Amino acid sequence: MSVSGRKPRNWLGCGLGTLVFLALVILLSSLTGVTLRNGVDRFISIWGKSGKIGEGLSSWPTDFSRGINPVPCHSHNDYWRRVPLYSAISAGCIGVEADIWLYKEELYVGHDTASLTRNRTLNSLYISPLIDILSHQNPTTSFYPQDDTGLTGVFDTSPSQSLILLIDFKTTGEALWPHVLSALQPLRERNYLTHLNGTDIIHGPITVVGTGNTPFNLVASAESNPHLDVFFDAPLDEMWASNSGAETNSVLDRNEGLGGSDTASESYTAMNSYYASVSFNKAIGHLSGGRFSDKQMARLRGQILGAQRRGLKARYWELPYWPISLRTHVWDVLVQEGVDLLNVDDLKGATDRDWSQTKH
């Protein structure tokens, strides 16, 4: 074969090489999300970097959660996540949950005793990290002298938003109680905890709520809860209230396991409780055909109304998670009907969605 006969093949190879190079450039650009279209883009890409213009200007003391907008979701079984607490904050969830067990004077975190380890404690997973975060969010500077008032919470975009730490008492409540109060002392002494001052609720960066085997009598007593900084997770299914509308009462038979009425116990108030929660399966039940019946909707509305009339935040746990279409439908309805926090396992699925677009 002549030399001239090889040239088309060489040109073909060069052309393919160029195409491959261009494809790699386009792929890398799409993966990094950077397309340097003009001088402004190039300027932004280097701004703030070492040795470049803007060096040292791209950060500020409270930028730990920069760009994260809090959303009303509760990170169910938060300790199961690869990075407990931080994953929930990154997603914008305003509530996290820790199941605690007392063993040899220490509070361990886990779903059951088989999952407990020596190093996964309430302090290591939640108390110490929260102190680190809030210390970062509340620096002492000439611009911001700390005076224990108006403390900044974990969310830089919403400094007054409190993070709810739901502590699920798994072992005997009476035995756990003094250890929980002691474990909260580092947060308490920094004035990070929401508490009562005798007449008013003083909101802090962290609101602690006891659930599970938490004894209500110990929470509600100033003698056993001297700082009044642990609140109760009240039973939502005991709080059904009538909206006094004919439509609600016409589809509801109070004798069919409603659990609560307009004259239900008034023991649970915003002065001793924060959440009002119940299992969705227990309170609402199976959704036939994947949709709420009229009775189920009336029950749902009455329970949410009953909680909110008492100043409490309604929350359902044990929500259906499969199929995804059913889970999303339940989420839609709960948000439409005004549930205060959405109890979620899938943080991304819950917080990536634009809930403002949910149809009413």
GROMACS .gro file of C-alpha atoms in nm:
model
  360
    1MET     CA    1   0.000   0.000   0.000
    2SER     CA    2   0.132   0.346  -0.088
    3VAL     CA    3   0.201   0.621   0.166
    4SER     CA    4  -0.075   0.829   0.013
    5GLY     CA    5  -0.313   0.545   0.082
    6ARG     CA    6  -0.253   0.580   0.457
    7LYS     CA    7  -0.345   0.949   0.485
    8PRO     CA    8  -0.726   0.913   0.499
    9ARG     CA    9  -0.688   0.672   0.790
   10ASN     CA   10  -0.460   0.919   0.975
   11TRP     CA   11  -0.703   1.204   0.917
   12LEU     CA   12  -0.981   0.980   1.042
   13GLY     CA   13  -0.784   0.904   1.359
   14CYS     CA   14  -0.719   1.271   1.426
   15GLY     CA   15  -1.084   1.352   1.375
   16LEU     CA   16  -1.194   1.084   1.617
   17GLY     CA   17  -0.939   1.202   1.872
   18THR     CA   18  -1.071   1.558   1.849
   19LEU     CA   19  -1.429   1.440   1.892
   20VAL     CA   20  -1.333   1.233   2.196
   21PHE     CA   21  -1.152   1.532   2.348
   22LEU     CA   22  -1.452   1.759   2.293
   23ALA     CA   23  -1.686   1.497   2.440
   24LEU     CA   24  -1.468   1.475   2.753
   25VAL     CA   25  -1.470   1.853   2.791
   26ILE     CA   26  -1.849   1.863   2.761
   27LEU     CA   27  -1.885   1.572   3.009
   28LEU     CA   28  -1.657   1.732   3.266
   29SER     CA   29  -1.838   2.062   3.227
   30SER     CA   30  -2.175   1.897   3.286
   31LEU     CA   31  -2.048   1.701   3.586
   32THR     CA   32  -1.894   2.004   3.754
   33GLY     CA   33  -2.177   2.234   3.658
   34VAL     CA   34  -1.921   2.492   3.541
   35THR     CA   35  -1.955   2.647   3.200
   36LEU     CA   36  -1.718   2.941   3.161
   37ARG     CA   37  -1.924   3.136   2.912
   38ASN     CA   38  -1.775   3.478   2.974
   39GLY     CA   39  -1.542   3.686   3.189
   40VAL     CA   40  -1.787   3.700   3.477
   41ASP     CA   41  -1.800   3.320   3.496
   42ARG     CA   42  -1.420   3.302   3.495
   43PHE     CA   43  -1.404   3.566   3.767
   44ILE     CA   44  -1.655   3.377   3.985
   45SER     CA   45  -1.471   3.048   3.937
   46ILE     CA   46  -1.149   3.184   4.094
   47TRP     CA   47  -1.290   3.441   4.338
   48GLY     CA   48  -1.193   3.380   4.699
   49LYS     CA   49  -0.931   3.118   4.621
   50SER     CA   50  -0.584   3.140   4.768
   51GLY     CA   51  -0.377   3.401   4.587
   52LYS     CA   52  -0.675   3.523   4.386
   53ILE     CA   53  -0.893   3.829   4.414
   54GLY     CA   54  -1.144   3.800   4.697
   55GLU     CA   55  -0.918   3.576   4.904
   56GLY     CA   56  -1.062   3.544   5.254
   57LEU     CA   57  -1.390   3.711   5.160
   58SER     CA   58  -1.596   3.405   5.070
   59SER     CA   59  -1.675   3.291   5.425
   60TRP     CA   60  -1.819   3.433   5.745
   61PRO     CA   61  -1.841   3.309   6.106
   62THR     CA   62  -2.190   3.158   6.081
   63ASP     CA   63  -2.163   2.997   5.737
   64PHE     CA   64  -2.182   2.641   5.872
   65SER     CA   65  -2.527   2.595   5.713
   66ARG     CA   66  -2.500   2.848   5.433
   67GLY     CA   67  -2.769   2.812   5.169
   68ILE     CA   68  -2.974   2.558   5.368
   69ASN     CA   69  -3.338   2.653   5.413
   70PRO     CA   70  -3.517   2.482   5.704
   71VAL     CA   71  -3.828   2.283   5.617
   72PRO     CA   72  -4.086   2.127   5.854
   73CYS     CA   73  -3.966   1.769   5.841
   74HIS     CA   74  -3.859   1.531   6.117
   75SER     CA   75  -3.566   1.296   6.056
   76HIS     CA   76  -3.713   0.966   6.175
   77ASN     CA   77  -3.461   0.727   6.333
   78ASP     CA   78  -3.193   0.983   6.254
   79TYR     CA   79  -2.919   0.773   6.416
   80TRP     CA   80  -2.954   0.520   6.131
   81ARG     CA   81  -2.817   0.766   5.880
   82ARG     CA   82  -2.457   0.740   5.770
   83VAL     CA   83  -2.394   1.082   5.927
   84PRO     CA   84  -2.646   1.133   6.208
   85LEU     CA   85  -2.765   1.488   6.278
   86TYR     CA   86  -2.557   1.650   6.004
   87SER     CA   87  -2.746   1.473   5.723
   88ALA     CA   88  -3.075   1.603   5.860
   89ILE     CA   89  -2.943   1.957   5.894
   90SER     CA   90  -2.798   1.941   5.542
   91ALA     CA   91  -3.144   1.848   5.412
   92GLY     CA   92  -3.305   2.130   5.612
   93CYS     CA   93  -3.497   1.911   5.857
   94ILE     CA   94  -3.585   2.094   6.178
   95GLY     CA   95  -3.634   1.777   6.384
   96VAL     CA   96  -3.409   1.478   6.464
   97GLU     CA   97  -3.474   1.167   6.670
   98ALA     CA   98  -3.255   0.964   6.905
   99ASP     CA   99  -3.363   0.640   7.075
  100ILE     CA  100  -3.181   0.607   7.406
  101TRP     CA  101  -3.105   0.317   7.637
  102LEU     CA  102  -2.959   0.332   7.987
  103TYR     CA  103  -2.675   0.091   8.054
  104LYS     CA  104  -2.429   0.130   8.342
  105GLU     CA  105  -2.503   0.501   8.389
  106GLU     CA  106  -2.450   0.584   8.019
  107LEU     CA  107  -2.709   0.680   7.754
  108TYR     CA  108  -2.658   0.477   7.439
  109VAL     CA  109  -2.830   0.545   7.106
  110GLY     CA  110  -2.975   0.274   6.884
  111HIS     CA  111  -3.295   0.116   6.758
  112ASP     CA  112  -3.262  -0.189   6.983
  113THR     CA  113  -3.009  -0.333   7.225
  114ALA     CA  114  -2.848  -0.547   6.954
  115SER     CA  115  -2.745  -0.230   6.769
  116LEU     CA  116  -2.579  -0.054   7.064
  117THR     CA  117  -2.207   0.016   7.066
  118ARG     CA  118  -1.983   0.176   7.328
  119ASN     CA  119  -1.906   0.484   7.122
  120ARG     CA  120  -2.257   0.570   6.995
  121THR     CA  121  -2.399   0.769   7.284
  122LEU     CA  122  -2.639   1.059   7.318
  123ASN     CA  123  -2.340   1.278   7.392
  124SER     CA  124  -2.121   1.166   7.101
  125LEU     CA  125  -2.395   1.168   6.836
  126TYR     CA  126  -2.598   1.472   6.942
  127ILE     CA  127  -2.497   1.676   7.248
  128SER     CA  128  -2.130   1.738   7.160
  129PRO     CA  129  -2.194   1.799   6.788
  130LEU     CA  130  -2.471   2.046   6.872
  131ILE     CA  131  -2.239   2.234   7.106
  132ASP     CA  132  -1.976   2.252   6.832
  133ILE     CA  133  -2.230   2.373   6.575
  134LEU     CA  134  -2.389   2.633   6.801
  135SER     CA  135  -2.053   2.759   6.925
  136HIS     CA  136  -1.964   2.817   6.561
  137GLN     CA  137  -2.298   2.988   6.500
  138ASN     CA  138  -2.259   3.215   6.804
  139PRO     CA  139  -1.903   3.348   6.795
  140THR     CA  140  -1.789   3.613   7.037
  141THR     CA  141  -1.666   3.904   6.830
  142SER     CA  142  -1.664   4.281   6.858
  143PHE     CA  143  -1.963   4.278   6.626
  144TYR     CA  144  -2.148   4.007   6.817
  145PRO     CA  145  -2.082   4.015   7.192
  146GLN     CA  146  -2.268   3.720   7.343
  147ASP     CA  147  -2.524   3.828   7.598
  148ASP     CA  148  -2.731   3.507   7.599
  149THR     CA  149  -3.017   3.678   7.415
  150GLY     CA  150  -3.111   3.623   7.056
  151LEU     CA  151  -2.883   3.324   7.012
  152THR     CA  152  -2.847   3.198   6.656
  153GLY     CA  153  -2.968   2.847   6.578
  154VAL     CA  154  -2.819   2.589   6.344
  155PHE     CA  155  -2.969   2.744   6.029
  156ASP     CA  156  -2.789   3.053   5.906
  157THR     CA  157  -3.080   3.139   5.675
  158SER     CA  158  -3.327   3.129   5.966
  159PRO     CA  159  -3.137   3.209   6.287
  160SER     CA  160  -3.443   3.191   6.514
  161GLN     CA  161  -3.546   2.842   6.399
  162SER     CA  162  -3.514   2.593   6.684
  163LEU     CA  163  -3.394   2.239   6.613
  164ILE     CA  164  -3.616   1.981   6.783
  165LEU     CA  165  -3.426   1.698   6.950
  166LEU     CA  166  -3.678   1.419   7.006
  167ILE     CA  167  -3.545   1.177   7.267
  168ASP     CA  168  -3.723   0.842   7.265
  169PHE     CA  169  -3.694   0.680   7.610
  170LYS     CA  170  -3.654   0.307   7.546
  171THR     CA  171  -3.575   0.180   7.894
  172THR     CA  172  -3.769   0.265   8.210
  173GLY     CA  173  -3.861   0.631   8.204
  174GLU     CA  174  -3.812   0.695   8.575
  175ALA     CA  175  -3.461   0.547   8.560
  176LEU     CA  176  -3.367   0.739   8.246
  177TRP     CA  177  -3.502   1.075   8.357
  178PRO     CA  178  -3.220   1.201   8.584
  179HIS     CA  179  -2.956   1.086   8.335
  180VAL     CA  180  -3.125   1.277   8.052
  181LEU     CA  181  -3.142   1.594   8.259
  182SER     CA  182  -2.774   1.554   8.340
  183ALA     CA  183  -2.679   1.487   7.977
  184LEU     CA  184  -2.851   1.810   7.870
  185GLN     CA  185  -2.653   2.023   8.116
  186PRO     CA  186  -2.384   2.132   7.864
  187LEU     CA  187  -2.658   2.269   7.637
  188ARG     CA  188  -2.846   2.415   7.932
  189GLU     CA  189  -2.553   2.605   8.076
  190ARG     CA  190  -2.497   2.772   7.740
  191ASN     CA  191  -2.863   2.880   7.730
  192TYR     CA  192  -2.922   2.676   7.415
  193LEU     CA  193  -3.243   2.507   7.538
  194THR     CA  194  -3.601   2.622   7.494
  195HIS     CA  195  -3.753   2.653   7.842
  196LEU     CA  196  -4.022   2.811   8.056
  197ASN     CA  197  -3.938   3.107   8.274
  198GLY     CA  198  -4.246   3.051   8.487
  199THR     CA  199  -4.500   3.225   8.266
  200ASP     CA  200  -4.357   3.237   7.914
  201ILE     CA  201  -4.180   3.003   7.674
  202ILE     CA  202  -3.828   3.123   7.599
  203HIS     CA  203  -3.730   2.978   7.265
  204GLY     CA  204  -3.373   2.856   7.226
  205PRO     CA  205  -3.168   2.705   6.942
  206ILE     CA  206  -3.259   2.353   7.069
  207THR     CA  207  -3.598   2.225   7.184
  208VAL     CA  208  -3.589   1.891   7.366
  209VAL     CA  209  -3.897   1.667   7.352
  210GLY     CA  210  -3.937   1.335   7.535
  211THR     CA  211  -4.132   1.049   7.380
  212GLY     CA  212  -4.163   0.671   7.420
  213ASN     CA  213  -4.139   0.585   7.790
  214THR     CA  214  -4.093   0.948   7.894
  215PRO     CA  215  -4.306   0.996   8.210
  216PHE     CA  216  -4.549   1.284   8.161
  217ASN     CA  217  -4.576   1.343   8.536
  218LEU     CA  218  -4.202   1.410   8.557
  219VAL     CA  219  -4.209   1.645   8.258
  220ALA     CA  220  -4.506   1.841   8.392
  221SER     CA  221  -4.366   1.884   8.744
  222ALA     CA  222  -4.143   2.179   8.830
  223GLU     CA  223  -3.995   1.965   9.105
  224SER     CA  224  -3.871   1.688   8.875
  225ASN     CA  225  -3.817   1.917   8.574
  226PRO     CA  226  -3.666   2.214   8.761
  227HIS     CA  227  -3.537   2.396   8.454
  228LEU     CA  228  -3.861   2.330   8.262
  229ASP     CA  229  -3.658   2.260   7.949
  230VAL     CA  230  -3.783   1.913   7.853
  231PHE     CA  231  -4.123   1.898   7.682
  232PHE     CA  232  -4.359   1.607   7.620
  233ASP     CA  233  -4.472   1.430   7.305
  234ALA     CA  234  -4.847   1.419   7.374
  235PRO     CA  235  -5.089   1.157   7.230
  236LEU     CA  236  -5.240   1.305   6.914
  237ASP     CA  237  -5.518   1.047   6.900
  238GLU     CA  238  -5.661   1.187   7.223
  239MET     CA  239  -5.698   1.537   7.084
  240TRP     CA  240  -5.971   1.521   6.824
  241ALA     CA  241  -6.164   1.847   6.811
  242SER     CA  242  -6.473   1.944   6.617
  243ASN     CA  243  -6.459   2.227   6.370
  244SER     CA  244  -6.831   2.274   6.446
  245GLY     CA  245  -6.905   2.226   6.079
  246ALA     CA  246  -7.186   1.999   5.963
  247GLU     CA  247  -6.966   1.848   5.696
  248THR     CA  248  -6.715   1.715   5.951
  249ASN     CA  249  -6.966   1.577   6.197
  250SER     CA  250  -7.188   1.423   5.929
  251VAL     CA  251  -6.923   1.172   5.823
  252LEU     CA  252  -6.793   1.088   6.167
  253ASP     CA  253  -6.915   0.833   6.415
  254ARG     CA  254  -6.750   0.919   6.747
  255ASN     CA  255  -6.798   0.561   6.864
  256GLU     CA  256  -6.567   0.414   6.600
  257GLY     CA  257  -6.233   0.443   6.775
  258LEU     CA  258  -6.183   0.816   6.738
  259GLY     CA  259  -6.002   0.850   7.069
  260GLY     CA  260  -6.061   1.198   7.203
  261SER     CA  261  -6.323   1.470   7.176
  262ASP     CA  262  -6.384   1.837   7.237
  263THR     CA  263  -6.390   1.758   7.610
  264ALA     CA  264  -6.073   1.545   7.610
  265SER     CA  265  -5.815   1.593   7.885
  266GLU     CA  266  -5.664   1.940   7.885
  267SER     CA  267  -5.352   1.817   8.063
  268TYR     CA  268  -5.138   1.862   7.752
  269THR     CA  269  -5.060   2.226   7.678
  270ALA     CA  270  -4.780   2.426   7.520
  271MET     CA  271  -4.647   2.481   7.873
  272ASN     CA  272  -4.553   2.113   7.913
  273SER     CA  273  -4.573   1.959   7.564
  274TYR     CA  274  -4.441   2.039   7.219
  275TYR     CA  275  -4.538   1.762   6.976
  276ALA     CA  276  -4.864   1.574   6.960
  277SER     CA  277  -4.787   1.247   6.781
  278VAL     CA  278  -4.943   0.913   6.695
  279SER     CA  279  -4.887   0.618   6.465
  280PHE     CA  280  -5.056   0.680   6.132
  281ASN     CA  281  -5.155   0.314   6.114
  282LYS     CA  282  -5.317   0.330   6.456
  283ALA     CA  283  -5.495   0.662   6.420
  284ILE     CA  284  -5.590   0.667   6.051
  285GLY     CA  285  -5.551   0.307   5.938
  286HIS     CA  286  -5.512   0.138   5.603
  287LEU     CA  287  -5.601   0.347   5.299
  288SER     CA  288  -5.836   0.138   5.089
  289GLY     CA  289  -5.752   0.188   4.724
  290GLY     CA  290  -5.466   0.414   4.825
  291ARG     CA  291  -5.696   0.703   4.915
  292PHE     CA  292  -5.839   0.852   5.236
  293SER     CA  293  -6.205   0.781   5.309
  294ASP     CA  294  -6.436   1.059   5.430
  295LYS     CA  295  -6.415   0.924   5.785
  296GLN     CA  296  -6.036   0.908   5.772
  297MET     CA  297  -6.017   1.266   5.645
  298ALA     CA  298  -6.251   1.384   5.923
  299ARG     CA  299  -6.040   1.201   6.182
  300LEU     CA  300  -5.717   1.348   6.041
  301ARG     CA  301  -5.855   1.703   6.038
  302GLY     CA  302  -6.000   1.672   6.386
  303GLN     CA  303  -5.673   1.546   6.534
  304ILE     CA  304  -5.462   1.817   6.371
  305LEU     CA  305  -5.712   2.081   6.482
  306GLY     CA  306  -5.720   1.943   6.836
  307ALA     CA  307  -5.341   1.957   6.866
  308GLN     CA  308  -5.308   2.303   6.721
  309ARG     CA  309  -5.582   2.442   6.945
  310ARG     CA  310  -5.365   2.336   7.238
  311GLY     CA  311  -5.061   2.505   7.085
  312LEU     CA  312  -4.896   2.174   6.994
  313LYS     CA  313  -4.739   2.056   6.669
  314ALA     CA  314  -4.916   1.762   6.505
  315ARG     CA  315  -4.699   1.477   6.377
  316TYR     CA  316  -4.780   1.129   6.244
  317TRP     CA  317  -4.521   0.854   6.251
  318GLU     CA  318  -4.524   0.507   6.092
  319LEU     CA  319  -4.634   0.652   5.759
  320PRO     CA  320  -4.667   0.418   5.460
  321TYR     CA  321  -4.343   0.409   5.263
  322TRP     CA  322  -4.432   0.178   4.972
  323PRO     CA  323  -4.532   0.209   4.698
  324ILE     CA  324  -4.375   0.551   4.649
  325SER     CA  325  -4.694   0.682   4.488
  326LEU     CA  326  -4.890   0.601   4.807
  327ARG     CA  327  -4.623   0.756   5.028
  328THR     CA  328  -4.625   1.074   4.819
  329HIS     CA  329  -5.005   1.090   4.827
  330VAL     CA  330  -5.004   1.064   5.207
  331TRP     CA  331  -4.737   1.335   5.225
  332ASP     CA  332  -4.946   1.557   4.997
  333VAL     CA  333  -5.258   1.518   5.207
  334LEU     CA  334  -5.078   1.574   5.538
  335VAL     CA  335  -4.915   1.892   5.408
  336GLN     CA  336  -5.244   2.015   5.262
  337GLU     CA  337  -5.425   1.956   5.589
  338GLY     CA  338  -5.168   2.147   5.792
  339VAL     CA  339  -4.966   1.881   5.973
  340ASP     CA  340  -4.682   2.066   6.146
  341LEU     CA  341  -4.395   1.826   6.079
  342LEU     CA  342  -4.365   1.554   5.820
  343ASN     CA  343  -4.210   1.240   5.969
  344VAL     CA  344  -3.969   1.112   5.702
  345ASP     CA  345  -3.709   0.847   5.637
  346ASP     CA  346  -3.626   0.964   5.284
  347LEU     CA  347  -3.475   1.307   5.350
  348LYS     CA  348  -3.399   1.377   4.985
  349GLY     CA  349  -3.746   1.278   4.867
  350ALA     CA  350  -3.911   1.499   5.126
  351THR     CA  351  -3.693   1.807   5.110
  352ASP     CA  352  -3.619   1.826   4.736
  353ARG     CA  353  -3.987   1.862   4.658
  354ASP     CA  354  -4.144   2.205   4.612
  355TRP     CA  355  -4.428   2.171   4.860
  356SER     CA  356  -4.562   2.513   4.765
  357GLN     CA  357  -4.681   2.353   4.443
  358THR     CA  358  -4.898   2.100   4.624
  359LYS     CA  359  -5.257   2.146   4.511
  360HIS     CA  360  -5.520   2.217   4.776
   0.00000   0.00000   0.00000
